[in-house]
C-alpha cells in the first residue's frame, strides 16, 4: 500500500514540476504575436507591427530575449543541480521536496502576475526565472531517491520508463492548461500551474513516506548497511536494485545479535565521477537533453512561424512530441531490460533520431497527418535515451558494485548526471535563440549535430556491451 502511494506521489510531484515549466514556451508566441493579422492599431493611427506585443519583447530581438529567459532558468537549474544532491542526502526528503515545490509555485505565479501588475522590465522576468530554476532542483534527486528507497531492481528499465512518463505528462498538461488562457489573459497560464505545484507540494508534505521503516515495513532486499564486519565486497554488494540512502538492511530488524552498524559517509563528487560510465552517460545526456529542451521551449514558436497556426493550436500540437516521449521512454526501458544494453539502446535510438529530425524539418508540415506522425516519432526517439539515462542508468550507476554498498551515492550520482544534462538543456534554447534568426534549417542542423555527438560519446560503453554479448554467445556455444 505504501509502496504504491510513494510511486503515485512522486509521479504527481515531478509531473507538477514539468507542468509549471511548460507555460513559458506556450506564452512566448503571445508575447510577440503577429499584430498585422489582428488588424489596425486601435490605440493610434500608426502602422506599427508590434502594437499588440508585450514590452520588452516587442523589438526585433525578441527571439534573443526569449532565449535569455530560457537560459536564465536552465543555467540556474544546472548550477543548482550539482549541489542539490548534496542537500538531498543530508535533509529530510519530505521537507526538502515539499518546500521546493511550494517555492516553485510561488515564483511561477510571480511570473504570471506581471500581466496583471503591468510589468515590462526585463530584469524582473530574469530574476524570477533564476530563482525558479534554483528551487526546481529540489525535485529530481528527491523523487529518484524516494523511489529507490522503496523499490528493488526487478525490471528497472521498464518500471522506471513508465514512471518517467511524468515528464511528458507534465509537459502535456502544462501545454493544455496554459493554452486555455494564452490568448485571453496569459498571466493565468502561469498562475494556475503555480497553484497546482504548490498544492501538490503540500499534499506531499502530509502523505509522503520516505522510508519503509517509517511505517514499520520491511525494507527491500537491496537495502544494505556497511558494517565493520562486512568489508568484503561480495558480502555487501546486492544485485537486487538501487540502494536506499537510509542504508538500512532488513537484517537490522532481526533479533540475532549483530555488531553495531556504521553509517557510511556520503560519496564525494570526484568519487562519484570515478564510477565507470558516469562520465560517458553524463556527457551523452548533455547533448540528448540539449535536443529535448530545445523542442520543449521552441517547438510551439516553430509551429506558429512555419505552419502558421495560432498560439493555442501550436501548443496543443506540440504535446504530441511529449506523447512520443512517453512511448519512447517505455520502449527504451523494455528493450534495455531484455538485452541488458543500456548504452546500445540509447545509441541506436539516437542514430535513428538524426535523420528523423531532418525529415520533420523538411516535410513535417506537409499536412496535419504527417505532422502528427513525425512529431510522435521524433518525440519517442529524442526522449527515449533521455528518459533511460536519467532513470534506470542513473540508478544502475548509483548502485554500482564498486561502491561496496554505500547507498548514499544514489542521490549524488543522480544529481551529477542530471546536472550535466541540464547544461545541455541550458545551451539548447540559448543556441536556438541565437541561430533561429538565420533560419530554422540551421536550428535543426544544430540539433542533428548534438544527436550525433551524444551517440559518439557512448562508443566505449557500447563496445564493452557488444563484447560482453559476443563472449556470452561464445560461452553458450561451448568455446
Short mmCIF file of C-alpha atoms in Angstrom, two decimals:
data_model
loop_
_atom_site.label_atom_id
_atom_site.label_comp_id
_atom_site.label_asym_id
_atom_site.label_seq_id
_atom_site.Cartn_x
_atom_site.Cartn_y
_atom_site.Cartn_z
CA UNK A 1 0.00 0.00 0.00
CA UNK A 2 2.72 2.48 0.96
CA UNK A 3 4.87 1.46 -1.99
CA UNK A 4 2.04 2.30 -4.39
CA UNK A 5 1.40 5.56 -2.55
CA UNK A 6 5.07 6.54 -2.90
CA UNK A 7 5.07 5.76 -6.60
CA UNK A 8 1.92 7.79 -7.22
CA UNK A 9 3.02 10.75 -5.09
CA UNK A 10 6.49 11.02 -6.65
CA UNK A 11 4.87 10.72 -10.09
CA UNK A 12 2.50 13.58 -9.29
CA UNK A 13 5.30 15.65 -7.77
CA UNK A 14 7.52 15.60 -10.82
CA UNK A 15 4.53 15.92 -13.15
CA UNK A 16 3.75 19.21 -11.43
CA UNK A 17 7.38 20.34 -11.76
CA UNK A 18 7.24 19.96 -15.54
CA UNK A 19 3.68 21.30 -15.64
CA UNK A 20 5.00 24.57 -14.18
CA UNK A 21 7.93 24.77 -16.62
CA UNK A 22 5.90 24.44 -19.81
CA UNK A 23 3.81 27.67 -19.87
CA UNK A 24 6.73 29.88 -20.92
CA UNK A 25 7.01 28.09 -24.27
CA UNK A 26 3.26 28.44 -24.86
CA UNK A 27 3.12 32.12 -23.91
CA UNK A 28 6.17 33.12 -25.99
CA UNK A 29 4.13 33.40 -29.17
CA UNK A 30 1.61 35.60 -27.36
CA UNK A 31 4.26 37.97 -26.01
CA UNK A 32 5.29 38.75 -29.59
CA UNK A 33 2.35 37.84 -31.89
CA UNK A 34 1.75 38.82 -35.49
CA UNK A 35 -0.05 42.10 -34.83
CA UNK A 36 -0.78 42.80 -38.50
CA UNK A 37 -3.10 39.77 -38.55
CA UNK A 38 -5.20 41.42 -35.82
CA UNK A 39 -5.96 44.48 -37.91
CA UNK A 40 -5.07 48.15 -37.44
CA UNK A 41 -3.75 49.53 -34.21
CA UNK A 42 -6.78 50.53 -32.10
CA UNK A 43 -4.74 52.88 -29.90
CA UNK A 44 -3.40 55.25 -32.56
CA UNK A 45 -3.09 55.71 -36.29
CA UNK A 46 0.45 54.38 -36.63
CA UNK A 47 1.20 51.32 -38.71
CA UNK A 48 3.35 49.71 -36.06
CA UNK A 49 3.52 45.93 -36.46
CA UNK A 50 4.23 45.35 -32.77
CA UNK A 51 1.42 47.30 -31.09
CA UNK A 52 -0.04 44.11 -29.56
CA UNK A 53 3.30 42.75 -28.27
CA UNK A 54 4.26 42.78 -24.60
CA UNK A 55 7.25 45.01 -23.86
CA UNK A 56 10.16 44.38 -23.55
CA UNK A 57 9.56 41.57 -26.08
CA UNK A 58 8.19 43.90 -28.76
CA UNK A 59 11.52 44.55 -30.51
CA UNK A 60 13.24 42.77 -33.36
CA UNK A 61 15.46 40.98 -30.82
CA UNK A 62 12.52 39.18 -29.21
CA UNK A 63 13.91 35.73 -30.04
CA UNK A 64 17.18 36.55 -28.26
CA UNK A 65 15.21 37.76 -25.24
CA UNK A 66 13.17 34.57 -25.16
CA UNK A 67 16.43 32.64 -25.33
CA UNK A 68 17.77 34.71 -22.43
CA UNK A 69 14.70 33.86 -20.32
CA UNK A 70 15.08 30.16 -21.02
CA UNK A 71 18.81 30.34 -20.39
CA UNK A 72 18.36 32.16 -17.06
CA UNK A 73 16.18 29.32 -15.79
CA UNK A 74 18.27 26.49 -17.19
CA UNK A 75 21.71 27.82 -16.17
CA UNK A 76 20.43 28.33 -12.62
CA UNK A 77 18.95 24.83 -12.75
CA UNK A 78 22.21 23.29 -13.98
CA UNK A 79 24.30 25.03 -11.32
CA UNK A 80 21.84 24.23 -8.56
CA UNK A 81 21.54 20.57 -9.56
CA UNK A 82 25.21 19.83 -8.78
CA UNK A 83 24.68 20.82 -5.16
CA UNK A 84 21.05 19.72 -4.82
CA UNK A 85 22.03 16.06 -4.42
CA UNK A 86 24.30 17.00 -1.51
CA UNK A 87 21.43 18.71 0.33
CA UNK A 88 19.08 15.89 -0.59
CA UNK A 89 21.32 13.39 1.22
CA UNK A 90 21.50 15.43 4.40
CA UNK A 91 17.97 16.88 4.79
CA UNK A 92 14.62 15.13 5.33
CA UNK A 93 13.41 14.47 1.80
CA UNK A 94 9.79 15.24 2.66
CA UNK A 95 10.67 18.74 3.86
CA UNK A 96 13.17 19.32 1.07
CA UNK A 97 10.80 18.24 -1.71
CA UNK A 98 7.62 19.90 -0.45
CA UNK A 99 9.43 23.15 0.38
CA UNK A 100 10.94 23.29 -3.09
CA UNK A 101 7.53 22.71 -4.69
CA UNK A 102 5.84 25.49 -2.73
CA UNK A 103 8.63 27.92 -3.68
CA UNK A 104 8.43 26.80 -7.32
CA UNK A 105 4.73 27.57 -7.27
CA UNK A 106 5.40 31.00 -5.80
CA UNK A 107 7.93 32.01 -8.48
CA UNK A 108 5.78 30.59 -11.27
CA UNK A 109 2.84 32.69 -10.08
CA UNK A 110 5.06 35.79 -9.78
CA UNK A 111 5.93 35.47 -13.47
CA UNK A 112 2.24 35.38 -14.40
CA UNK A 113 1.34 38.24 -12.06
CA UNK A 114 3.46 40.53 -14.24
CA UNK A 115 0.49 40.52 -16.63
CA UNK A 116 -1.89 41.85 -14.00
CA UNK A 117 0.69 44.21 -12.47
CA UNK A 118 1.60 45.53 -15.96
CA UNK A 119 5.34 44.90 -15.53
CA UNK A 120 7.53 45.48 -18.61
CA UNK A 121 11.03 45.38 -17.09
CA UNK A 122 13.32 42.62 -18.38
CA UNK A 123 15.25 42.19 -15.14
CA UNK A 124 12.04 41.21 -13.31
CA UNK A 125 11.48 38.25 -15.64
CA UNK A 126 15.16 37.25 -15.50
CA UNK A 127 15.28 37.27 -11.68
CA UNK A 128 12.08 35.22 -11.43
CA UNK A 129 13.47 32.66 -13.88
CA UNK A 130 16.78 32.36 -11.99
CA UNK A 131 15.04 31.86 -8.63
CA UNK A 132 12.64 29.34 -10.12
CA UNK A 133 15.49 27.41 -11.72
CA UNK A 134 17.30 27.11 -8.39
CA UNK A 135 14.32 25.89 -6.35
CA UNK A 136 13.23 23.40 -9.02
CA UNK A 137 16.46 21.45 -8.50
CA UNK A 138 14.89 20.06 -5.34
CA UNK A 139 12.71 17.75 -7.41
CA UNK A 140 14.71 15.18 -9.33
CA UNK A 141 17.21 13.90 -6.72
CA UNK A 142 14.42 13.73 -4.15
CA UNK A 143 11.91 11.71 -6.17
CA UNK A 144 14.55 9.30 -7.53
CA UNK A 145 15.87 8.67 -4.01
CA UNK A 146 12.36 8.11 -2.62
CA UNK A 147 11.60 5.57 -5.32
CA UNK A 148 14.97 3.92 -4.70
CA UNK A 149 14.12 3.57 -1.01
CA UNK A 150 11.03 1.51 -1.77
CA UNK A 151 11.77 -0.46 -4.94
CA UNK A 152 14.32 -3.14 -5.70
CA UNK A 153 15.90 -3.83 -9.07
CA UNK A 154 13.35 -6.05 -10.80
CA UNK A 155 12.52 -4.79 -14.25
CA UNK A 156 14.11 -1.44 -13.51
CA UNK A 157 14.23 -0.17 -17.08
CA UNK A 158 10.55 -0.87 -17.78
CA UNK A 159 9.25 0.29 -14.39
CA UNK A 160 11.27 3.50 -14.44
CA UNK A 161 10.43 4.03 -18.10
CA UNK A 162 6.74 4.02 -17.22
CA UNK A 163 7.30 6.09 -14.07
CA UNK A 164 9.42 8.60 -16.00
CA UNK A 165 6.43 9.40 -18.19
CA UNK A 166 5.69 12.06 -15.56
CA UNK A 167 7.99 14.35 -17.57
CA UNK A 168 5.89 14.11 -20.72
CA UNK A 169 2.59 14.04 -18.82
CA UNK A 170 3.61 17.25 -17.07
CA UNK A 171 4.57 18.88 -20.38
CA UNK A 172 1.26 17.86 -21.94
CA UNK A 173 -0.84 19.10 -19.01
CA UNK A 174 1.23 22.30 -18.83
CA UNK A 175 0.61 22.97 -22.51
CA UNK A 176 -3.12 22.31 -22.29
CA UNK A 177 -3.61 24.36 -19.11
CA UNK A 178 -1.54 27.28 -20.39
CA UNK A 179 -3.35 27.14 -23.73
CA UNK A 180 -6.70 27.82 -22.07
CA UNK A 181 -5.74 31.40 -21.16
CA UNK A 182 -2.86 32.17 -23.52
CA UNK A 183 -4.96 34.28 -25.89
CA UNK A 184 -7.16 35.98 -23.30
CA UNK A 185 -5.14 36.54 -20.10
CA UNK A 186 -1.74 34.88 -20.40
CA UNK A 187 -0.90 35.65 -16.78
CA UNK A 188 -3.28 32.87 -15.72
CA UNK A 189 -1.22 30.45 -17.83
CA UNK A 190 1.41 30.79 -15.08
CA UNK A 191 -0.73 31.44 -12.01
CA UNK A 192 -2.81 28.26 -12.33
CA UNK A 193 0.21 25.88 -12.77
CA UNK A 194 1.88 27.69 -9.87
CA UNK A 195 -1.11 26.98 -7.64
CA UNK A 196 -1.14 23.34 -8.76
CA UNK A 197 2.52 22.62 -7.93
CA UNK A 198 2.24 24.36 -4.55
CA UNK A 199 -0.88 22.32 -3.72
CA UNK A 200 0.83 19.05 -4.68
CA UNK A 201 3.80 20.08 -2.52
CA UNK A 202 1.50 20.47 0.49
CA UNK A 203 -0.04 17.05 -0.19
CA UNK A 204 3.47 15.61 -0.43
CA UNK A 205 4.36 17.11 2.96
CA UNK A 206 1.48 15.35 4.70
CA UNK A 207 1.45 11.98 2.93
CA UNK A 208 4.91 11.12 1.51
CA UNK A 209 6.68 8.31 3.38
CA UNK A 210 10.44 8.44 2.81
CA UNK A 211 11.49 5.02 4.12
CA UNK A 212 9.70 1.69 4.62
CA UNK A 213 10.97 1.62 8.19
CA UNK A 214 9.00 4.80 8.99
CA UNK A 215 5.73 2.84 8.81
CA UNK A 216 7.02 -0.48 10.15
CA UNK A 217 7.53 -2.09 6.74
CA UNK A 218 10.47 -4.30 5.88
CA UNK A 219 12.86 -2.55 3.51
CA UNK A 220 13.57 -4.05 0.06
CA UNK A 221 16.34 -6.61 -0.26
CA UNK A 222 18.63 -4.06 -1.82
CA UNK A 223 18.90 -2.02 1.39
CA UNK A 224 22.43 -2.62 2.68
CA UNK A 225 24.28 -1.08 5.58
CA UNK A 226 28.06 -1.28 5.69
CA UNK A 227 29.31 -2.70 8.97
CA UNK A 228 32.80 -3.26 10.28
CA UNK A 229 32.34 -6.99 9.79
CA UNK A 230 31.10 -6.61 6.20
CA UNK A 231 34.03 -5.18 4.31
CA UNK A 232 34.06 -7.94 1.73
CA UNK A 233 32.51 -6.58 -1.47
CA UNK A 234 30.79 -9.90 -2.11
CA UNK A 235 29.12 -9.68 1.28
CA UNK A 236 27.78 -6.16 0.90
CA UNK A 237 27.03 -5.81 -2.79
CA UNK A 238 23.47 -6.57 -3.77
CA UNK A 239 22.16 -7.28 -7.22
CA UNK A 240 18.58 -6.59 -6.26
CA UNK A 241 18.44 -2.92 -7.20
CA UNK A 242 19.07 0.64 -6.09
CA UNK A 243 20.42 1.14 -2.60
CA UNK A 244 18.47 3.36 -0.28
CA UNK A 245 20.20 6.36 1.20
CA UNK A 246 18.91 5.16 4.52
CA UNK A 247 21.43 2.36 4.12
CA UNK A 248 19.45 0.00 6.34
CA UNK A 249 19.27 -3.72 5.81
CA UNK A 250 16.38 -5.97 6.58
CA UNK A 251 18.87 -7.89 8.66
CA UNK A 252 18.85 -4.96 11.09
CA UNK A 253 15.34 -5.97 12.10
CA UNK A 254 16.28 -9.49 13.07
CA UNK A 255 16.71 -10.50 16.68
CA UNK A 256 20.14 -12.05 16.19
CA UNK A 257 22.97 -10.08 17.79
CA UNK A 258 24.99 -8.06 15.32
CA UNK A 259 27.84 -5.66 15.55
CA UNK A 260 26.59 -2.03 15.52
CA UNK A 261 26.37 -0.71 12.01
CA UNK A 262 28.44 2.22 10.81
CA UNK A 263 26.55 4.75 8.74
CA UNK A 264 28.56 5.18 5.52
CA UNK A 265 29.68 8.64 4.57
CA UNK A 266 28.19 10.31 1.53
CA UNK A 267 30.32 9.80 -1.56
CA UNK A 268 32.40 12.75 -2.76
CA UNK A 269 31.91 14.46 -6.10
CA UNK A 270 35.17 13.09 -7.50
CA UNK A 271 34.39 9.66 -6.09
CA UNK A 272 31.12 9.61 -8.00
CA UNK A 273 32.90 10.63 -11.21
CA UNK A 274 35.22 7.62 -10.86
CA UNK A 275 32.30 5.19 -11.11
CA UNK A 276 32.63 3.50 -14.53
CA UNK A 277 30.19 5.01 -17.01
CA UNK A 278 29.23 8.15 -15.09
CA UNK A 279 31.30 10.50 -17.28
CA UNK A 280 30.17 8.94 -20.57
CA UNK A 281 26.47 8.90 -19.75
CA UNK A 282 26.63 12.40 -18.22
CA UNK A 283 28.15 13.89 -21.38
CA UNK A 284 25.75 11.91 -23.57
CA UNK A 285 22.82 13.30 -21.58
CA UNK A 286 24.22 16.82 -22.05
CA UNK A 287 23.64 16.62 -25.81
CA UNK A 288 20.47 14.50 -25.59
CA UNK A 289 18.88 16.97 -23.19
CA UNK A 290 20.01 19.84 -25.41
CA UNK A 291 17.79 18.45 -28.17
CA UNK A 292 14.88 17.61 -25.87
CA UNK A 293 14.74 21.02 -24.17
CA UNK A 294 15.11 22.91 -27.42
CA UNK A 295 11.91 21.20 -28.52
CA UNK A 296 10.34 21.84 -25.12
CA UNK A 297 10.85 25.61 -25.31
CA UNK A 298 10.87 26.34 -29.05
CA UNK A 299 8.54 23.84 -30.73
CA UNK A 300 5.32 25.90 -30.28
CA UNK A 301 7.01 29.00 -31.73
CA UNK A 302 8.43 26.93 -34.61
CA UNK A 303 4.95 25.61 -35.42
CA UNK A 304 3.49 29.13 -35.32
CA UNK A 305 6.16 30.50 -37.66
CA UNK A 306 6.34 27.58 -40.11
CA UNK A 307 2.83 26.11 -40.09
CA UNK A 308 1.13 29.45 -39.31
CA UNK A 309 -1.08 28.04 -36.57
CA UNK A 310 -2.45 30.08 -33.70
CA UNK A 311 -0.80 30.06 -30.28
CA UNK A 312 -3.33 27.64 -28.75
CA UNK A 313 -3.29 25.27 -31.74
CA UNK A 314 0.52 25.24 -31.78
CA UNK A 315 0.61 24.49 -28.05
CA UNK A 316 -1.85 21.63 -28.42
CA UNK A 317 0.04 20.17 -31.39
CA UNK A 318 3.36 20.37 -29.53
CA UNK A 319 2.01 17.97 -26.90
CA UNK A 320 2.33 15.15 -29.45
CA UNK A 321 6.11 15.38 -29.05
CA UNK A 322 5.63 14.51 -25.39
CA UNK A 323 3.20 11.70 -26.24
CA UNK A 324 6.04 10.23 -28.28
CA UNK A 325 8.32 10.77 -25.29
CA UNK A 326 6.11 8.57 -23.11
CA UNK A 327 6.21 5.77 -25.68
CA UNK A 328 9.95 6.20 -26.23
CA UNK A 329 10.78 6.00 -22.52
CA UNK A 330 8.77 2.81 -22.05
CA UNK A 331 10.16 1.26 -25.23
CA UNK A 332 13.77 2.12 -24.31
CA UNK A 333 13.36 0.66 -20.82
CA UNK A 334 11.78 -2.53 -22.11
CA UNK A 335 14.44 -3.14 -24.76
CA UNK A 336 17.33 -2.36 -22.39
CA UNK A 337 15.91 -4.77 -19.79
CA UNK A 338 15.61 -7.52 -22.38
CA UNK A 339 19.07 -7.01 -23.92
CA UNK A 340 20.96 -5.73 -20.89
CA UNK A 341 22.44 -3.00 -23.12
CA UNK A 342 21.52 0.42 -21.78
CA UNK A 343 24.15 2.25 -23.85
CA UNK A 344 23.41 0.31 -27.03
CA UNK A 345 19.69 1.06 -26.75
CA UNK A 346 20.41 4.78 -26.34
CA UNK A 347 22.89 4.77 -29.22
CA UNK A 348 20.55 3.08 -31.69
CA UNK A 349 17.70 5.48 -30.88
CA UNK A 350 20.00 8.50 -31.23
CA UNK A 351 21.26 7.26 -34.61
CA UNK A 352 17.72 6.92 -35.94
CA UNK A 353 16.67 10.27 -34.43
CA UNK A 354 19.13 12.31 -36.52
CA UNK A 355 17.56 11.62 -39.97
CA UNK A 356 14.05 11.86 -38.47
CA UNK A 357 14.78 15.41 -37.27
CA UNK A 358 15.94 16.29 -40.78
CA UNK A 359 12.77 14.85 -42.31
CA UNK A 360 10.49 16.60 -39.83
CA UNK A 361 12.00 19.99 -40.65
CA UNK A 362 11.59 19.48 -44.41
CA UNK A 363 8.33 17.52 -44.77
CA UNK A 364 6.83 17.59 -41.29
CA UNK A 365 4.45 20.43 -42.15
CA UNK A 366 3.07 18.82 -45.32
CA UNK A 367 -0.34 18.07 -43.90
CA UNK A 368 -1.64 17.65 -40.36
CA UNK A 369 -1.41 13.85 -40.52
CA UNK A 370 2.27 13.92 -41.46
CA UNK A 371 2.99 16.47 -38.75
CA UNK A 372 1.28 14.38 -36.06
CA UNK A 373 3.05 11.15 -37.04
CA UNK A 374 6.52 12.71 -37.26
CA UNK A 375 6.14 14.62 -34.01
CA UNK A 376 5.31 11.39 -32.17
CA UNK A 377 8.21 9.51 -33.78
CA UNK A 378 10.70 12.32 -33.11
CA UNK A 379 9.49 12.60 -29.52
CA UNK A 380 9.99 8.87 -28.96
CA UNK A 381 13.50 8.81 -30.46
CA UNK A 382 14.69 12.00 -28.75
CA UNK A 383 13.19 11.44 -25.29
CA UNK A 384 13.74 7.67 -25.12
CA UNK A 385 17.51 7.88 -24.42
CA UNK A 386 16.96 10.93 -22.20
CA UNK A 387 14.44 9.03 -20.05
CA UNK A 388 16.56 5.88 -19.88
CA UNK A 389 19.72 7.71 -18.76
CA UNK A 390 18.04 9.85 -16.11
CA UNK A 391 16.23 6.90 -14.51
CA UNK A 392 17.46 3.33 -14.99
CA UNK A 393 21.05 4.21 -15.92
CA UNK A 394 21.35 6.66 -13.01
CA UNK A 395 20.01 4.01 -10.62
CA UNK A 396 22.40 1.39 -12.05
CA UNK A 397 25.43 3.64 -11.66
CA UNK A 398 24.31 4.89 -8.24
CA UNK A 399 24.32 1.29 -7.00
CA UNK A 400 27.43 0.13 -8.88
CA UNK A 401 29.32 -2.76 -7.32
CA UNK A 402 32.43 -0.59 -6.97
CA UNK A 403 30.60 1.41 -4.27
CA UNK A 404 30.64 -1.61 -1.94
CA UNK A 405 27.19 -0.96 -0.55
CA UNK A 406 27.47 2.80 0.00
CA UNK A 407 23.80 3.60 -0.53
CA UNK A 408 24.33 7.35 -0.19
CA UNK A 409 25.84 7.53 -3.68
CA UNK A 410 22.46 7.32 -5.43
CA UNK A 411 21.41 10.93 -4.87
CA UNK A 412 24.86 12.30 -5.72
CA UNK A 413 25.24 10.28 -8.93
CA UNK A 414 21.71 11.22 -9.99
CA UNK A 415 22.45 14.91 -9.40
CA UNK A 416 25.75 14.75 -11.34
CA UNK A 417 24.19 13.06 -14.37
CA UNK A 418 21.13 15.29 -14.46
CA UNK A 419 23.19 18.39 -13.64
CA UNK A 420 25.49 17.75 -16.59
CA UNK A 421 22.46 17.13 -18.77
CA UNK A 422 20.99 20.42 -17.56
CA UNK A 423 23.99 22.26 -19.01
CA UNK A 424 22.87 20.97 -22.40
CA UNK A 425 19.29 21.94 -21.54
CA UNK A 426 20.53 25.50 -20.96
CA UNK A 427 22.63 25.59 -24.12
CA UNK A 428 19.91 24.27 -26.44
CA UNK A 429 17.33 27.06 -26.09
CA UNK A 430 20.11 29.67 -25.97
CA UNK A 431 21.63 28.44 -29.22
CA UNK A 432 18.17 28.19 -30.78
CA UNK A 433 17.53 31.83 -29.89
CA UNK A 434 20.82 32.89 -31.47
CA UNK A 435 20.55 30.69 -34.56
CA UNK A 436 16.83 30.97 -35.39
CA UNK A 437 17.14 34.48 -36.94
CA UNK A 438 19.36 32.89 -39.61
CA UNK A 439 16.67 30.32 -40.43
CA UNK A 440 15.02 27.31 -38.81
CA UNK A 441 17.04 24.94 -41.00
CA UNK A 442 20.19 25.93 -39.10
CA UNK A 443 18.48 25.20 -35.78
CA UNK A 444 17.70 21.66 -36.92
CA UNK A 445 21.26 21.16 -38.20
CA UNK A 446 22.44 22.09 -34.70
CA UNK A 447 20.07 19.56 -33.16
CA UNK A 448 21.22 16.80 -35.55
CA UNK A 449 24.87 17.53 -34.71
CA UNK A 450 24.05 17.28 -30.98
CA UNK A 451 22.37 13.89 -31.54
CA UNK A 452 25.43 12.57 -33.36
CA UNK A 453 27.77 13.76 -30.60
CA UNK A 454 25.59 12.14 -27.94
CA UNK A 455 25.84 8.86 -29.82
CA UNK A 456 29.63 9.08 -30.26
CA UNK A 457 30.18 9.70 -26.54
CA UNK A 458 28.72 6.28 -25.75
CA UNK A 459 31.04 4.42 -28.14
CA UNK A 460 33.29 2.97 -25.43
CA UNK A 461 30.38 1.68 -23.35
CA UNK A 462 28.62 0.28 -26.42
CA UNK A 463 31.78 -1.60 -27.47
CA UNK A 464 32.02 -3.04 -23.95
CA UNK A 465 28.41 -4.22 -24.08
CA UNK A 466 28.84 -5.77 -27.53
CA UNK A 467 31.96 -7.62 -26.38
CA UNK A 468 30.03 -8.93 -23.42
CA UNK A 469 27.31 -10.25 -25.72
CA UNK A 470 29.89 -11.86 -28.02
CA UNK A 471 31.59 -13.52 -25.05
CA UNK A 472 28.26 -14.78 -23.77
CA UNK A 473 27.35 -16.27 -27.15
CA UNK A 474 30.79 -17.92 -27.43
CA UNK A 475 30.44 -19.50 -23.98
CA UNK A 476 26.94 -20.64 -24.86
CA UNK A 477 28.29 -22.44 -27.93
CA UNK A 478 30.98 -24.12 -25.80
CA UNK A 479 34.00 -22.09 -26.92
#
